[in-house]
Short mmCIF file of C-alpha atoms in Angstrom, two decimals:
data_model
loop_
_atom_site.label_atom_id
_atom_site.label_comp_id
_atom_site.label_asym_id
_atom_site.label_seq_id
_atom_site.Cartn_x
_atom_site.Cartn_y
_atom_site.Cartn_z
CA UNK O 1 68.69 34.65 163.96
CA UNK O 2 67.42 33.36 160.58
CA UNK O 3 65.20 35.21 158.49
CA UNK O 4 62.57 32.24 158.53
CA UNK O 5 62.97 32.26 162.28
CA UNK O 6 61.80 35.83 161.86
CA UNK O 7 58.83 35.40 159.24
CA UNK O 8 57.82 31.80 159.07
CA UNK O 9 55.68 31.84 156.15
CA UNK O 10 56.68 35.02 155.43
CA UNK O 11 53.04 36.73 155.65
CA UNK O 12 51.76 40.18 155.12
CA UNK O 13 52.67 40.71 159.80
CA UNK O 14 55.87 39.13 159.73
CA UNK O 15 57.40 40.51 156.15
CA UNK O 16 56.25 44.25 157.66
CA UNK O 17 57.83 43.35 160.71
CA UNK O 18 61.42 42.30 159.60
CA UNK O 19 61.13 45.57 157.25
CA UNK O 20 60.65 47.27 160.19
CA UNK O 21 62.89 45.87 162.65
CA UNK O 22 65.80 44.69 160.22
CA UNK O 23 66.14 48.00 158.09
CA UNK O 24 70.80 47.45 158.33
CA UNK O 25 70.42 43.79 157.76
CA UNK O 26 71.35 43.77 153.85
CA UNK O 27 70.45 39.95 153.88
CA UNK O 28 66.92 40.09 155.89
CA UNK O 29 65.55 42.89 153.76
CA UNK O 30 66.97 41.29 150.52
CA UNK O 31 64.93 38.49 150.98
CA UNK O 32 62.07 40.37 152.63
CA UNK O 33 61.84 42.41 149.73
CA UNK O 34 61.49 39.15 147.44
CA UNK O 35 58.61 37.79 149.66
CA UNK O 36 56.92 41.24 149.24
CA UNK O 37 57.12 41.32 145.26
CA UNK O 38 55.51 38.25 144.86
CA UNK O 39 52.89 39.60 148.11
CA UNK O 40 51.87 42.16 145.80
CA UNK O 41 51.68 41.61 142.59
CA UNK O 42 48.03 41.18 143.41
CA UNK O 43 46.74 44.22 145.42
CA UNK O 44 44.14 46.19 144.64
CA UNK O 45 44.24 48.81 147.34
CA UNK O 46 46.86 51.17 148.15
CA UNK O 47 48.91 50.46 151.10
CA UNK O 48 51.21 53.39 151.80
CA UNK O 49 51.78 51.75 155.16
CA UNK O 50 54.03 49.23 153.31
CA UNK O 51 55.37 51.98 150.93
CA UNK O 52 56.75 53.75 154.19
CA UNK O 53 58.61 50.20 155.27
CA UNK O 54 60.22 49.85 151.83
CA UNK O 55 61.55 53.03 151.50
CA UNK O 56 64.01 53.46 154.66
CA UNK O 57 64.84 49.98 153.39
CA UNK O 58 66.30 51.79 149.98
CA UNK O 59 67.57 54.38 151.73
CA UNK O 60 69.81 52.09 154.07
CA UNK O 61 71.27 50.15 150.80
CA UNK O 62 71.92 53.04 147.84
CA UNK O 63 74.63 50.53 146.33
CA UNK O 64 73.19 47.07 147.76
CA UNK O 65 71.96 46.02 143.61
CA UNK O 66 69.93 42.99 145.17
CA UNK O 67 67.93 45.16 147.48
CA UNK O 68 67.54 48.02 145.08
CA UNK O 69 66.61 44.97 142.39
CA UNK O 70 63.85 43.82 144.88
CA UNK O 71 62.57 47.32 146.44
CA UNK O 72 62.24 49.25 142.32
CA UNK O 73 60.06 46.09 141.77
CA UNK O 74 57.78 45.88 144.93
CA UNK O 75 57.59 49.75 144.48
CA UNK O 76 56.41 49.14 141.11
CA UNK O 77 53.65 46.86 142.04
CA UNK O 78 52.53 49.04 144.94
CA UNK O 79 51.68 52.46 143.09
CA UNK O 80 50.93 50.70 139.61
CA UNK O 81 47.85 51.22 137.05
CA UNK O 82 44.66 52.44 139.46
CA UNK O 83 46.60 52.23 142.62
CA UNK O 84 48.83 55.54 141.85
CA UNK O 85 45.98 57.87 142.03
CA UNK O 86 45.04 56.71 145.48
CA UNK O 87 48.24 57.32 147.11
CA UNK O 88 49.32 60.58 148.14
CA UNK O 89 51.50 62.68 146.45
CA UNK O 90 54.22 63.33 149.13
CA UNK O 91 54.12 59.17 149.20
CA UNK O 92 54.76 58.79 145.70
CA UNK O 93 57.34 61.88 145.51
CA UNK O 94 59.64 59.41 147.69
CA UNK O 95 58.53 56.66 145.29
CA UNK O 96 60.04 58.76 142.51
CA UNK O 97 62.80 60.21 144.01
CA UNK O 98 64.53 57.01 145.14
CA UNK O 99 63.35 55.10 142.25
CA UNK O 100 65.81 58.28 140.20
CA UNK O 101 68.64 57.44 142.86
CA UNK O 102 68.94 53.40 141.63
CA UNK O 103 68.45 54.74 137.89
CA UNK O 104 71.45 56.95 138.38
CA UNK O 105 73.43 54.33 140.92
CA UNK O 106 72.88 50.91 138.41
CA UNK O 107 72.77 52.86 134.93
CA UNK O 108 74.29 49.36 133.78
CA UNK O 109 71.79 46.85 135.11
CA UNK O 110 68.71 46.52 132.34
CA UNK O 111 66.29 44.77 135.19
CA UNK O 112 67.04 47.03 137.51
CA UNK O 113 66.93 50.05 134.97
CA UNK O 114 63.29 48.31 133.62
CA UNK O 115 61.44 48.35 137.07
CA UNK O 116 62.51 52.01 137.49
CA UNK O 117 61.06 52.66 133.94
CA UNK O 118 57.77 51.14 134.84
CA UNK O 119 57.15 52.93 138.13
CA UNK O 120 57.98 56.14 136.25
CA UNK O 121 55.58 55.73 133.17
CA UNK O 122 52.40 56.73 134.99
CA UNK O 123 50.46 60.28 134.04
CA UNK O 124 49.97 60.18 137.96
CA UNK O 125 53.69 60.17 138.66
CA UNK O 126 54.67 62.60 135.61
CA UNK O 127 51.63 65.17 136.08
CA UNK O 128 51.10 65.50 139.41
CA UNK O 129 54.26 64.85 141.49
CA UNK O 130 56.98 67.41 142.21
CA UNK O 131 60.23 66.50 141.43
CA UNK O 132 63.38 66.67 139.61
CA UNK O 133 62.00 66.19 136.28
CA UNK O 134 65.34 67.53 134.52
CA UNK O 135 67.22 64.60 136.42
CA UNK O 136 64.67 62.40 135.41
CA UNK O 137 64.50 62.93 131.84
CA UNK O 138 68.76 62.93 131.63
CA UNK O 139 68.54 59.49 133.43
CA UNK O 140 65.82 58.09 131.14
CA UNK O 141 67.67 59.11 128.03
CA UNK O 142 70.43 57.91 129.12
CA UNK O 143 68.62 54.60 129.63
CA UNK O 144 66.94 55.10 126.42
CA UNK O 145 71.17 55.34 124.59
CA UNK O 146 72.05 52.00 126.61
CA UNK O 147 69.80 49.22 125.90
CA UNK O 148 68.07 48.30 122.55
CA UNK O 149 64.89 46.57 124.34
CA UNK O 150 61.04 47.74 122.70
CA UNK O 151 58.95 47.71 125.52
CA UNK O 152 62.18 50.02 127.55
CA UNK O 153 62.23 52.31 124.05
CA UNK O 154 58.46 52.93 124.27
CA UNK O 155 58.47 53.90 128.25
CA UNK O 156 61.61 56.29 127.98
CA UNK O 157 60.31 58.07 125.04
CA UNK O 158 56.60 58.25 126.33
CA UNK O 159 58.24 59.52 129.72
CA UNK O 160 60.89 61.85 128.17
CA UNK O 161 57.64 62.96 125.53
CA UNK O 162 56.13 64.15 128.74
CA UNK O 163 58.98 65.68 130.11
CA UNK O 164 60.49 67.98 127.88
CA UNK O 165 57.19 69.76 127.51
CA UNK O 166 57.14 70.73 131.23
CA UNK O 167 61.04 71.42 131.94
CA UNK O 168 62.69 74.68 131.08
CA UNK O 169 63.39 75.84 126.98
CA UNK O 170 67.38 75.99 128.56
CA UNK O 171 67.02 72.76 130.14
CA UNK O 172 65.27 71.58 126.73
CA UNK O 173 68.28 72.70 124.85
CA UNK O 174 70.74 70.91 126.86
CA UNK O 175 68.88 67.90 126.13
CA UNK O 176 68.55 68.16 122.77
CA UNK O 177 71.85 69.40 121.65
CA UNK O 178 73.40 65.95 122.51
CA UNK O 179 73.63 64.04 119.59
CA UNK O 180 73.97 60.81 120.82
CA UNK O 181 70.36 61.28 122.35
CA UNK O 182 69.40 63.11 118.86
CA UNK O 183 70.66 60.23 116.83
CA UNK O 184 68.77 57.49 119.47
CA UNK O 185 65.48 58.82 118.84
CA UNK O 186 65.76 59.94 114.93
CA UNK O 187 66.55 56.33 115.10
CA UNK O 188 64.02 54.95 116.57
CA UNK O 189 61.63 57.12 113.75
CA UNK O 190 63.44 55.36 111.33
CA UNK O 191 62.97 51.76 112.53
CA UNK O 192 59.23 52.44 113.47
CA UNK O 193 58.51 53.97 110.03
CA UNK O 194 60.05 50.98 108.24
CA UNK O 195 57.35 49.22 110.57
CA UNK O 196 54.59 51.31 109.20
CA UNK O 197 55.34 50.62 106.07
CA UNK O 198 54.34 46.69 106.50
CA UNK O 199 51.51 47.25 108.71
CA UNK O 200 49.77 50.39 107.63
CA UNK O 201 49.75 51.65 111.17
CA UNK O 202 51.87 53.61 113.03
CA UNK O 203 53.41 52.58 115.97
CA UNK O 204 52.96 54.05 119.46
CA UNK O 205 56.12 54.12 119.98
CA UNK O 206 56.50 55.99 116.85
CA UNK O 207 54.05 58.96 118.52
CA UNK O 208 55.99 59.04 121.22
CA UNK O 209 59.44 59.77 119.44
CA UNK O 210 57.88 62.39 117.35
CA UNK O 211 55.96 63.61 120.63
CA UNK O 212 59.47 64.12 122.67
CA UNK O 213 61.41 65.29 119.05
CA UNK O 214 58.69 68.05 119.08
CA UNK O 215 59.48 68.98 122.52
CA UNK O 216 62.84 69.13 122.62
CA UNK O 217 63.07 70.94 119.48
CA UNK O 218 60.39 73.82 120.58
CA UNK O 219 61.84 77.13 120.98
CA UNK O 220 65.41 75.64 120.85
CA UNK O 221 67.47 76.52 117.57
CA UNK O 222 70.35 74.22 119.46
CA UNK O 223 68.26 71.39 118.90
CA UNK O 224 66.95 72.12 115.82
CA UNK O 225 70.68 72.62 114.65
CA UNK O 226 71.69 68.86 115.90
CA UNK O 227 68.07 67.71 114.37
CA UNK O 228 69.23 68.88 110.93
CA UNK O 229 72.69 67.98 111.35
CA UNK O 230 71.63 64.51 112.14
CA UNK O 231 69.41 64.30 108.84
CA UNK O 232 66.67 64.44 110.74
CA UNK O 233 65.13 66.71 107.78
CA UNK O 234 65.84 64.12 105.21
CA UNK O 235 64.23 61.13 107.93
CA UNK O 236 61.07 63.41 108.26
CA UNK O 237 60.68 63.36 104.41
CA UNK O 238 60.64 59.86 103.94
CA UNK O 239 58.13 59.57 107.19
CA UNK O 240 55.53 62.19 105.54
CA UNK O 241 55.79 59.66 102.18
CA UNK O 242 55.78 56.81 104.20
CA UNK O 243 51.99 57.90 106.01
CA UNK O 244 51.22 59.56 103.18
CA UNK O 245 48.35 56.94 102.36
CA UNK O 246 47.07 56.21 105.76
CA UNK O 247 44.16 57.05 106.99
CA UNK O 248 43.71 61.41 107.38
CA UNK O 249 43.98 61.14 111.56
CA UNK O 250 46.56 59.01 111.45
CA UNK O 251 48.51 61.15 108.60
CA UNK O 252 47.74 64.60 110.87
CA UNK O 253 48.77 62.77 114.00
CA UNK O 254 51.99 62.20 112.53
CA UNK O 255 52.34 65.81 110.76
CA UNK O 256 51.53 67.95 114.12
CA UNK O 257 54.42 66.29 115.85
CA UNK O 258 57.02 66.49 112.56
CA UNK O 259 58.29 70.39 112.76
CA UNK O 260 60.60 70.94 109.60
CA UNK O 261 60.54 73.12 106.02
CA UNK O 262 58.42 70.29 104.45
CA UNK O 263 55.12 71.42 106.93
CA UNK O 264 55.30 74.79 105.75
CA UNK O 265 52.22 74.05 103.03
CA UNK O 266 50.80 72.13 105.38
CA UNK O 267 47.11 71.98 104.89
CA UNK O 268 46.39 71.91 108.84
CA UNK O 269 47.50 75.56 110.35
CA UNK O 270 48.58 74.03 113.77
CA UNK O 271 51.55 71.95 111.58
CA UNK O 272 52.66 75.11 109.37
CA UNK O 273 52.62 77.13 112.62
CA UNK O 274 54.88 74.86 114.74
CA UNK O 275 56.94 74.40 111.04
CA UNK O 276 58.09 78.13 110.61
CA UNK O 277 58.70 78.71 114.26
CA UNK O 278 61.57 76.19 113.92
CA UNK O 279 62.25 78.01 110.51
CA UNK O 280 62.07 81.40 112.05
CA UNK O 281 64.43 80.12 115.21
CA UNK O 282 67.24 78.81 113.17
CA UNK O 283 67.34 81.68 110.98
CA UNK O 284 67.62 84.18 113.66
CA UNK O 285 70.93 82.51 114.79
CA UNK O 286 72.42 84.01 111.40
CA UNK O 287 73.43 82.48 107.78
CA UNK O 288 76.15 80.51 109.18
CA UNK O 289 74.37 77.89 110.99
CA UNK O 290 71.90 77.51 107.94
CA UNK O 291 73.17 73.55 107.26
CA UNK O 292 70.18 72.46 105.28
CA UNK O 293 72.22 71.24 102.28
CA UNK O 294 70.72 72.24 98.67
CA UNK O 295 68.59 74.92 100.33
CA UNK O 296 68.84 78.27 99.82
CA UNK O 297 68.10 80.86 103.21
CA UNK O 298 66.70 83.26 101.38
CA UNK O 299 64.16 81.25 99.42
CA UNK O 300 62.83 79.57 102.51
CA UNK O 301 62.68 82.74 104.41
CA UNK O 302 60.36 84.29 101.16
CA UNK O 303 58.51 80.91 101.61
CA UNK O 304 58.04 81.76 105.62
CA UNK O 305 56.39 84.59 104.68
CA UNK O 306 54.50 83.96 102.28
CA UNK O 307 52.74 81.21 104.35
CA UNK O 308 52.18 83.31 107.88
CA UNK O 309 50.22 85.87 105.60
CA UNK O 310 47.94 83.51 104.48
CA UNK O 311 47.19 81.67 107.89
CA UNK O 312 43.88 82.68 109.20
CA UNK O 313 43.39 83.14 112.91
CA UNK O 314 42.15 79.39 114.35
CA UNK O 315 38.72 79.00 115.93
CA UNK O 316 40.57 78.35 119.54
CA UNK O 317 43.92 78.69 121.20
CA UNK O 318 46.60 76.63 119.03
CA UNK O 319 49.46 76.38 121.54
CA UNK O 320 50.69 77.44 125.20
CA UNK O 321 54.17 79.45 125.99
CA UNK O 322 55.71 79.40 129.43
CA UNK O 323 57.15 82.95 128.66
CA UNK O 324 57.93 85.34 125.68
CA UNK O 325 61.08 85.93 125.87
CA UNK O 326 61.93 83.11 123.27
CA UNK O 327 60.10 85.80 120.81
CA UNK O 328 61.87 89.03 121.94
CA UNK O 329 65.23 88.12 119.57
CA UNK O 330 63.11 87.12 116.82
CA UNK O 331 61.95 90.65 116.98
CA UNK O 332 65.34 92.35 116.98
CA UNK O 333 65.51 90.67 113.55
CA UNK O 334 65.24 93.95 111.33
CA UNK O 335 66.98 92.02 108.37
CA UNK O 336 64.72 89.45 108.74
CA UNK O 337 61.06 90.66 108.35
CA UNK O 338 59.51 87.22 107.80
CA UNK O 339 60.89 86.44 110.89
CA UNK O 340 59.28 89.37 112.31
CA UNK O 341 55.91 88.35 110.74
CA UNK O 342 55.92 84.90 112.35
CA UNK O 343 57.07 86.17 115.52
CA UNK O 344 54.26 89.16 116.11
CA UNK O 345 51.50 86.79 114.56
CA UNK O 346 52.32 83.98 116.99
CA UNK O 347 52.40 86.56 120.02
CA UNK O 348 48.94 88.21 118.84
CA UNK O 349 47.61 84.40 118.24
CA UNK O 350 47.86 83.57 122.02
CA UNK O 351 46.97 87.32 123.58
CA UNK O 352 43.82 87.29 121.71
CA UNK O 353 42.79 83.55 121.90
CA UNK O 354 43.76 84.02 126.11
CA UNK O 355 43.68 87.49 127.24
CA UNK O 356 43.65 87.04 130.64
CA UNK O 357 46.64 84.78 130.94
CA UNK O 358 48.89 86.07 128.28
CA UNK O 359 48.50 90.05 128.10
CA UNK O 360 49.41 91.00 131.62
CA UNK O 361 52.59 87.76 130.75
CA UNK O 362 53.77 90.28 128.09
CA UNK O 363 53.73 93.15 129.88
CA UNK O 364 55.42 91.85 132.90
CA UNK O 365 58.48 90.62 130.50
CA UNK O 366 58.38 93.60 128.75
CA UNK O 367 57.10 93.36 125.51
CA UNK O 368 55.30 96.76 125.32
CA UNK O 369 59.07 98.20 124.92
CA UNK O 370 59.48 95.57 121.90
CA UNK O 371 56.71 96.33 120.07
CA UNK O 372 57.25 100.05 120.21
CA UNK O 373 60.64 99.72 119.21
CA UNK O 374 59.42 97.70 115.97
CA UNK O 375 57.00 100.33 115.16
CA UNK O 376 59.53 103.06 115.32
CA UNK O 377 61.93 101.03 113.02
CA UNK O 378 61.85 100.04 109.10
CA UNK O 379 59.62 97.13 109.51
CA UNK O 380 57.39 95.97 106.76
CA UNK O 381 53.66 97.14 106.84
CA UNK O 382 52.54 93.45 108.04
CA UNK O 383 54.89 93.27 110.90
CA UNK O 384 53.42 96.94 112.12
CA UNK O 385 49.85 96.05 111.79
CA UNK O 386 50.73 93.41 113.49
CA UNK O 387 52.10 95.04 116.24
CA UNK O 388 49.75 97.48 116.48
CA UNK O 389 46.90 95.39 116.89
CA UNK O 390 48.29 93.66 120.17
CA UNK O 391 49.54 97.12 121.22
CA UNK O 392 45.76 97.93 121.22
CA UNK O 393 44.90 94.64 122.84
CA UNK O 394 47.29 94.97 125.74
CA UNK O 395 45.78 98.77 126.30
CA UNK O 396 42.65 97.75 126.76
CA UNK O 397 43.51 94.76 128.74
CA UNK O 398 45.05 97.16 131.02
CA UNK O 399 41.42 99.59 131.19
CA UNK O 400 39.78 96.78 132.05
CA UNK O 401 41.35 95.71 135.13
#
């Protein structure tokens, strides 16, 4: 039987009926699947109903590229812009997890590797659908290192920006520690800053590069090491010079996402904060992974503390931490009291700005035991103030429960 024989004009009953009934026929749901793109490209209401069709249809034909082609694209246009937050979340969990089976089956195929890209750039599908999101961001970097297209560069890093913040600091690490992605995105900072400097604006794209650099590098010295290894230090200079004369949100858009020495002085606390935590993480990993060239350890680590003693605590909560055990070898770091400093000042920052969440958090993980231990140890007056302070925080956390 021929597939016109089956749909005639090929509308909305008889396209949803060959779906249905014609699920093994590679050929029928091929060209089924063509009939539906061009279908809807123009609906406005959600239709899950045809969602469920298309989906055993991808599941049938993993390696089939034409029907993969076809289905990434009608999925696309079925849970796109105003439609996604209609649909229901188990719906578009099989929307995203098949759409990160043809990413990983056609890694090769830019179309095919675009659709999937365009489904998965939506805050619906990246906020509020469970799924593999460490799979997802390896596949979109690795789509990211293959093709050299702008509009697929601005979706991976806006998806992978988005990612990294809500995957694991070890699954973070892996990420980051590859150089080829490393040297992808410090490269994409360079082309987009050789853009700002003709246009005097900086480039989304740009945001989102510095966005996912900021991520990946949080709480990671692996990443930081490949970051600095890769010049990224030396690229970061030449961005601060290069925004330098724009416009003050603008310039403190850039500087919040750009964590390296130079944001130490920073004039906004939020960039000198997130600056000597990267500081304070690769100097805990010891002098011989110190590769800044023409930069002495010691005079940085003077610097470090010198600046955490002059922050003063922000009006509201500065940052978020999944867990503080990140902190607890920064601690151990008894030849390394600016280290300390930073460490204790960033742990009393968040327990007094968010009491509730983050005091009964460091008791649970243990960092009662910590902070006695640096107390009872030759630690520098700051660090034991310090430490005594959210001592007396947690204990009367604990009364009041």
């Amino acid at each position: 039987m021929m597939f016109e024989d089956v749909t005639g004009e090929a509308d909305e009953t008889q396209l949803k009926e060959t779906l249905k009934r014609y699920v093994s026929r590679c050929m029928y749901i091929q060209r089924a699947l063509y009939r539906l793109f061009s279908f809807s490209q123009h609906m406005t209401e959600p239709r899950e109903d045809i969602i469920r069709l298309v989906i055993p249809a991808m599941k049938a034909h993993p390696k089939q590229l034409g029907v993969q082609m076809a289905a990434t694209a009608c999925l696309y246009n079925l849970s796109k812009s105003e439609l996604g937050p209609k649909i229901h979340p188990m719906c578009l969990r099989d929307i995203v997890e098949l759409t990160l089976k043809a990413l990983e089956q056609f890694p090769s195929h830019q179309q095919l590797q675009k659709n999937a890209l365009l489904t998965l750039c939506s805050d619906r599908m990246l906020q509020d659908v469970s799924f593999d999101r460490y799979k997802c961001a390896k596949l979109v970097m690795g789509c990211l290192c293959a093709f050299d297209d702008p509009s697929m560069n601005r979706m991976s890093v806006a998806i992978c920006s988005i990612l990294a913040a809500k995957i694991s600091t070890e699954e973070t690490s892996v990420l980051g520690a590859k150089s080829r992605y490393m040297k992808k995105l410090l490269g994409l900072v360079k082309q987009k800053v050789d853009i700002t400097v003709d246009n005097q604006l900086i480039d989304i794209t740009l945001k989102f590069t510095l966005s996912a650099l900021w991520n990946l590098t949080d709480e990671s010295p692996p990443t930081c090491r490949v970051f600095l290894s890769e010049k990224g230090l030396e690229l970061f200079m030449t961005t601060l010079q290069v925004v330098g004369n724009l416009e003050t949100e603008n310039r403190v858009q850039v500087e919040t996402k750009i964590l390296g020495l130079l944001l130490l002085d920073a004039e906004h606390i939020d960039v000198s904060y997130f600056a000597a935590g990267i500081v304070a993480h690769l100097a805990s990993d010891g002098e011989e992974t110190w590769v800044i060239s023409g930069t002495l350890r010691i005079e940085v680590l003077e610097k470090l503390g010198q600046v955490v003693l002059n922050w003063e605590q922000p009006q509201g909560e500065m940052v978020a931490y999944r867990s503080f055990s990140p902190f607890f070898p920064l601690l151990i770091c008894y030849d390394l009291p600016s280290v300390q400093l930073w460490a204790v000042w960033a742990i009393n920052h968040v327990c007094t700005k968010n009491e509730k969440r983050y005091c009964p958090l460091l008791q649970e993980e243990g960092g009662v035991e910590k902070l006695q231990a640096l107390l009872k140890n030759d630690t520098t007056p700051e660090v034991q103030k310090i430490s005594r302070n959210i001592l007396e925080l947690l204990h009367k956390h604990a009364k009041s429960q």
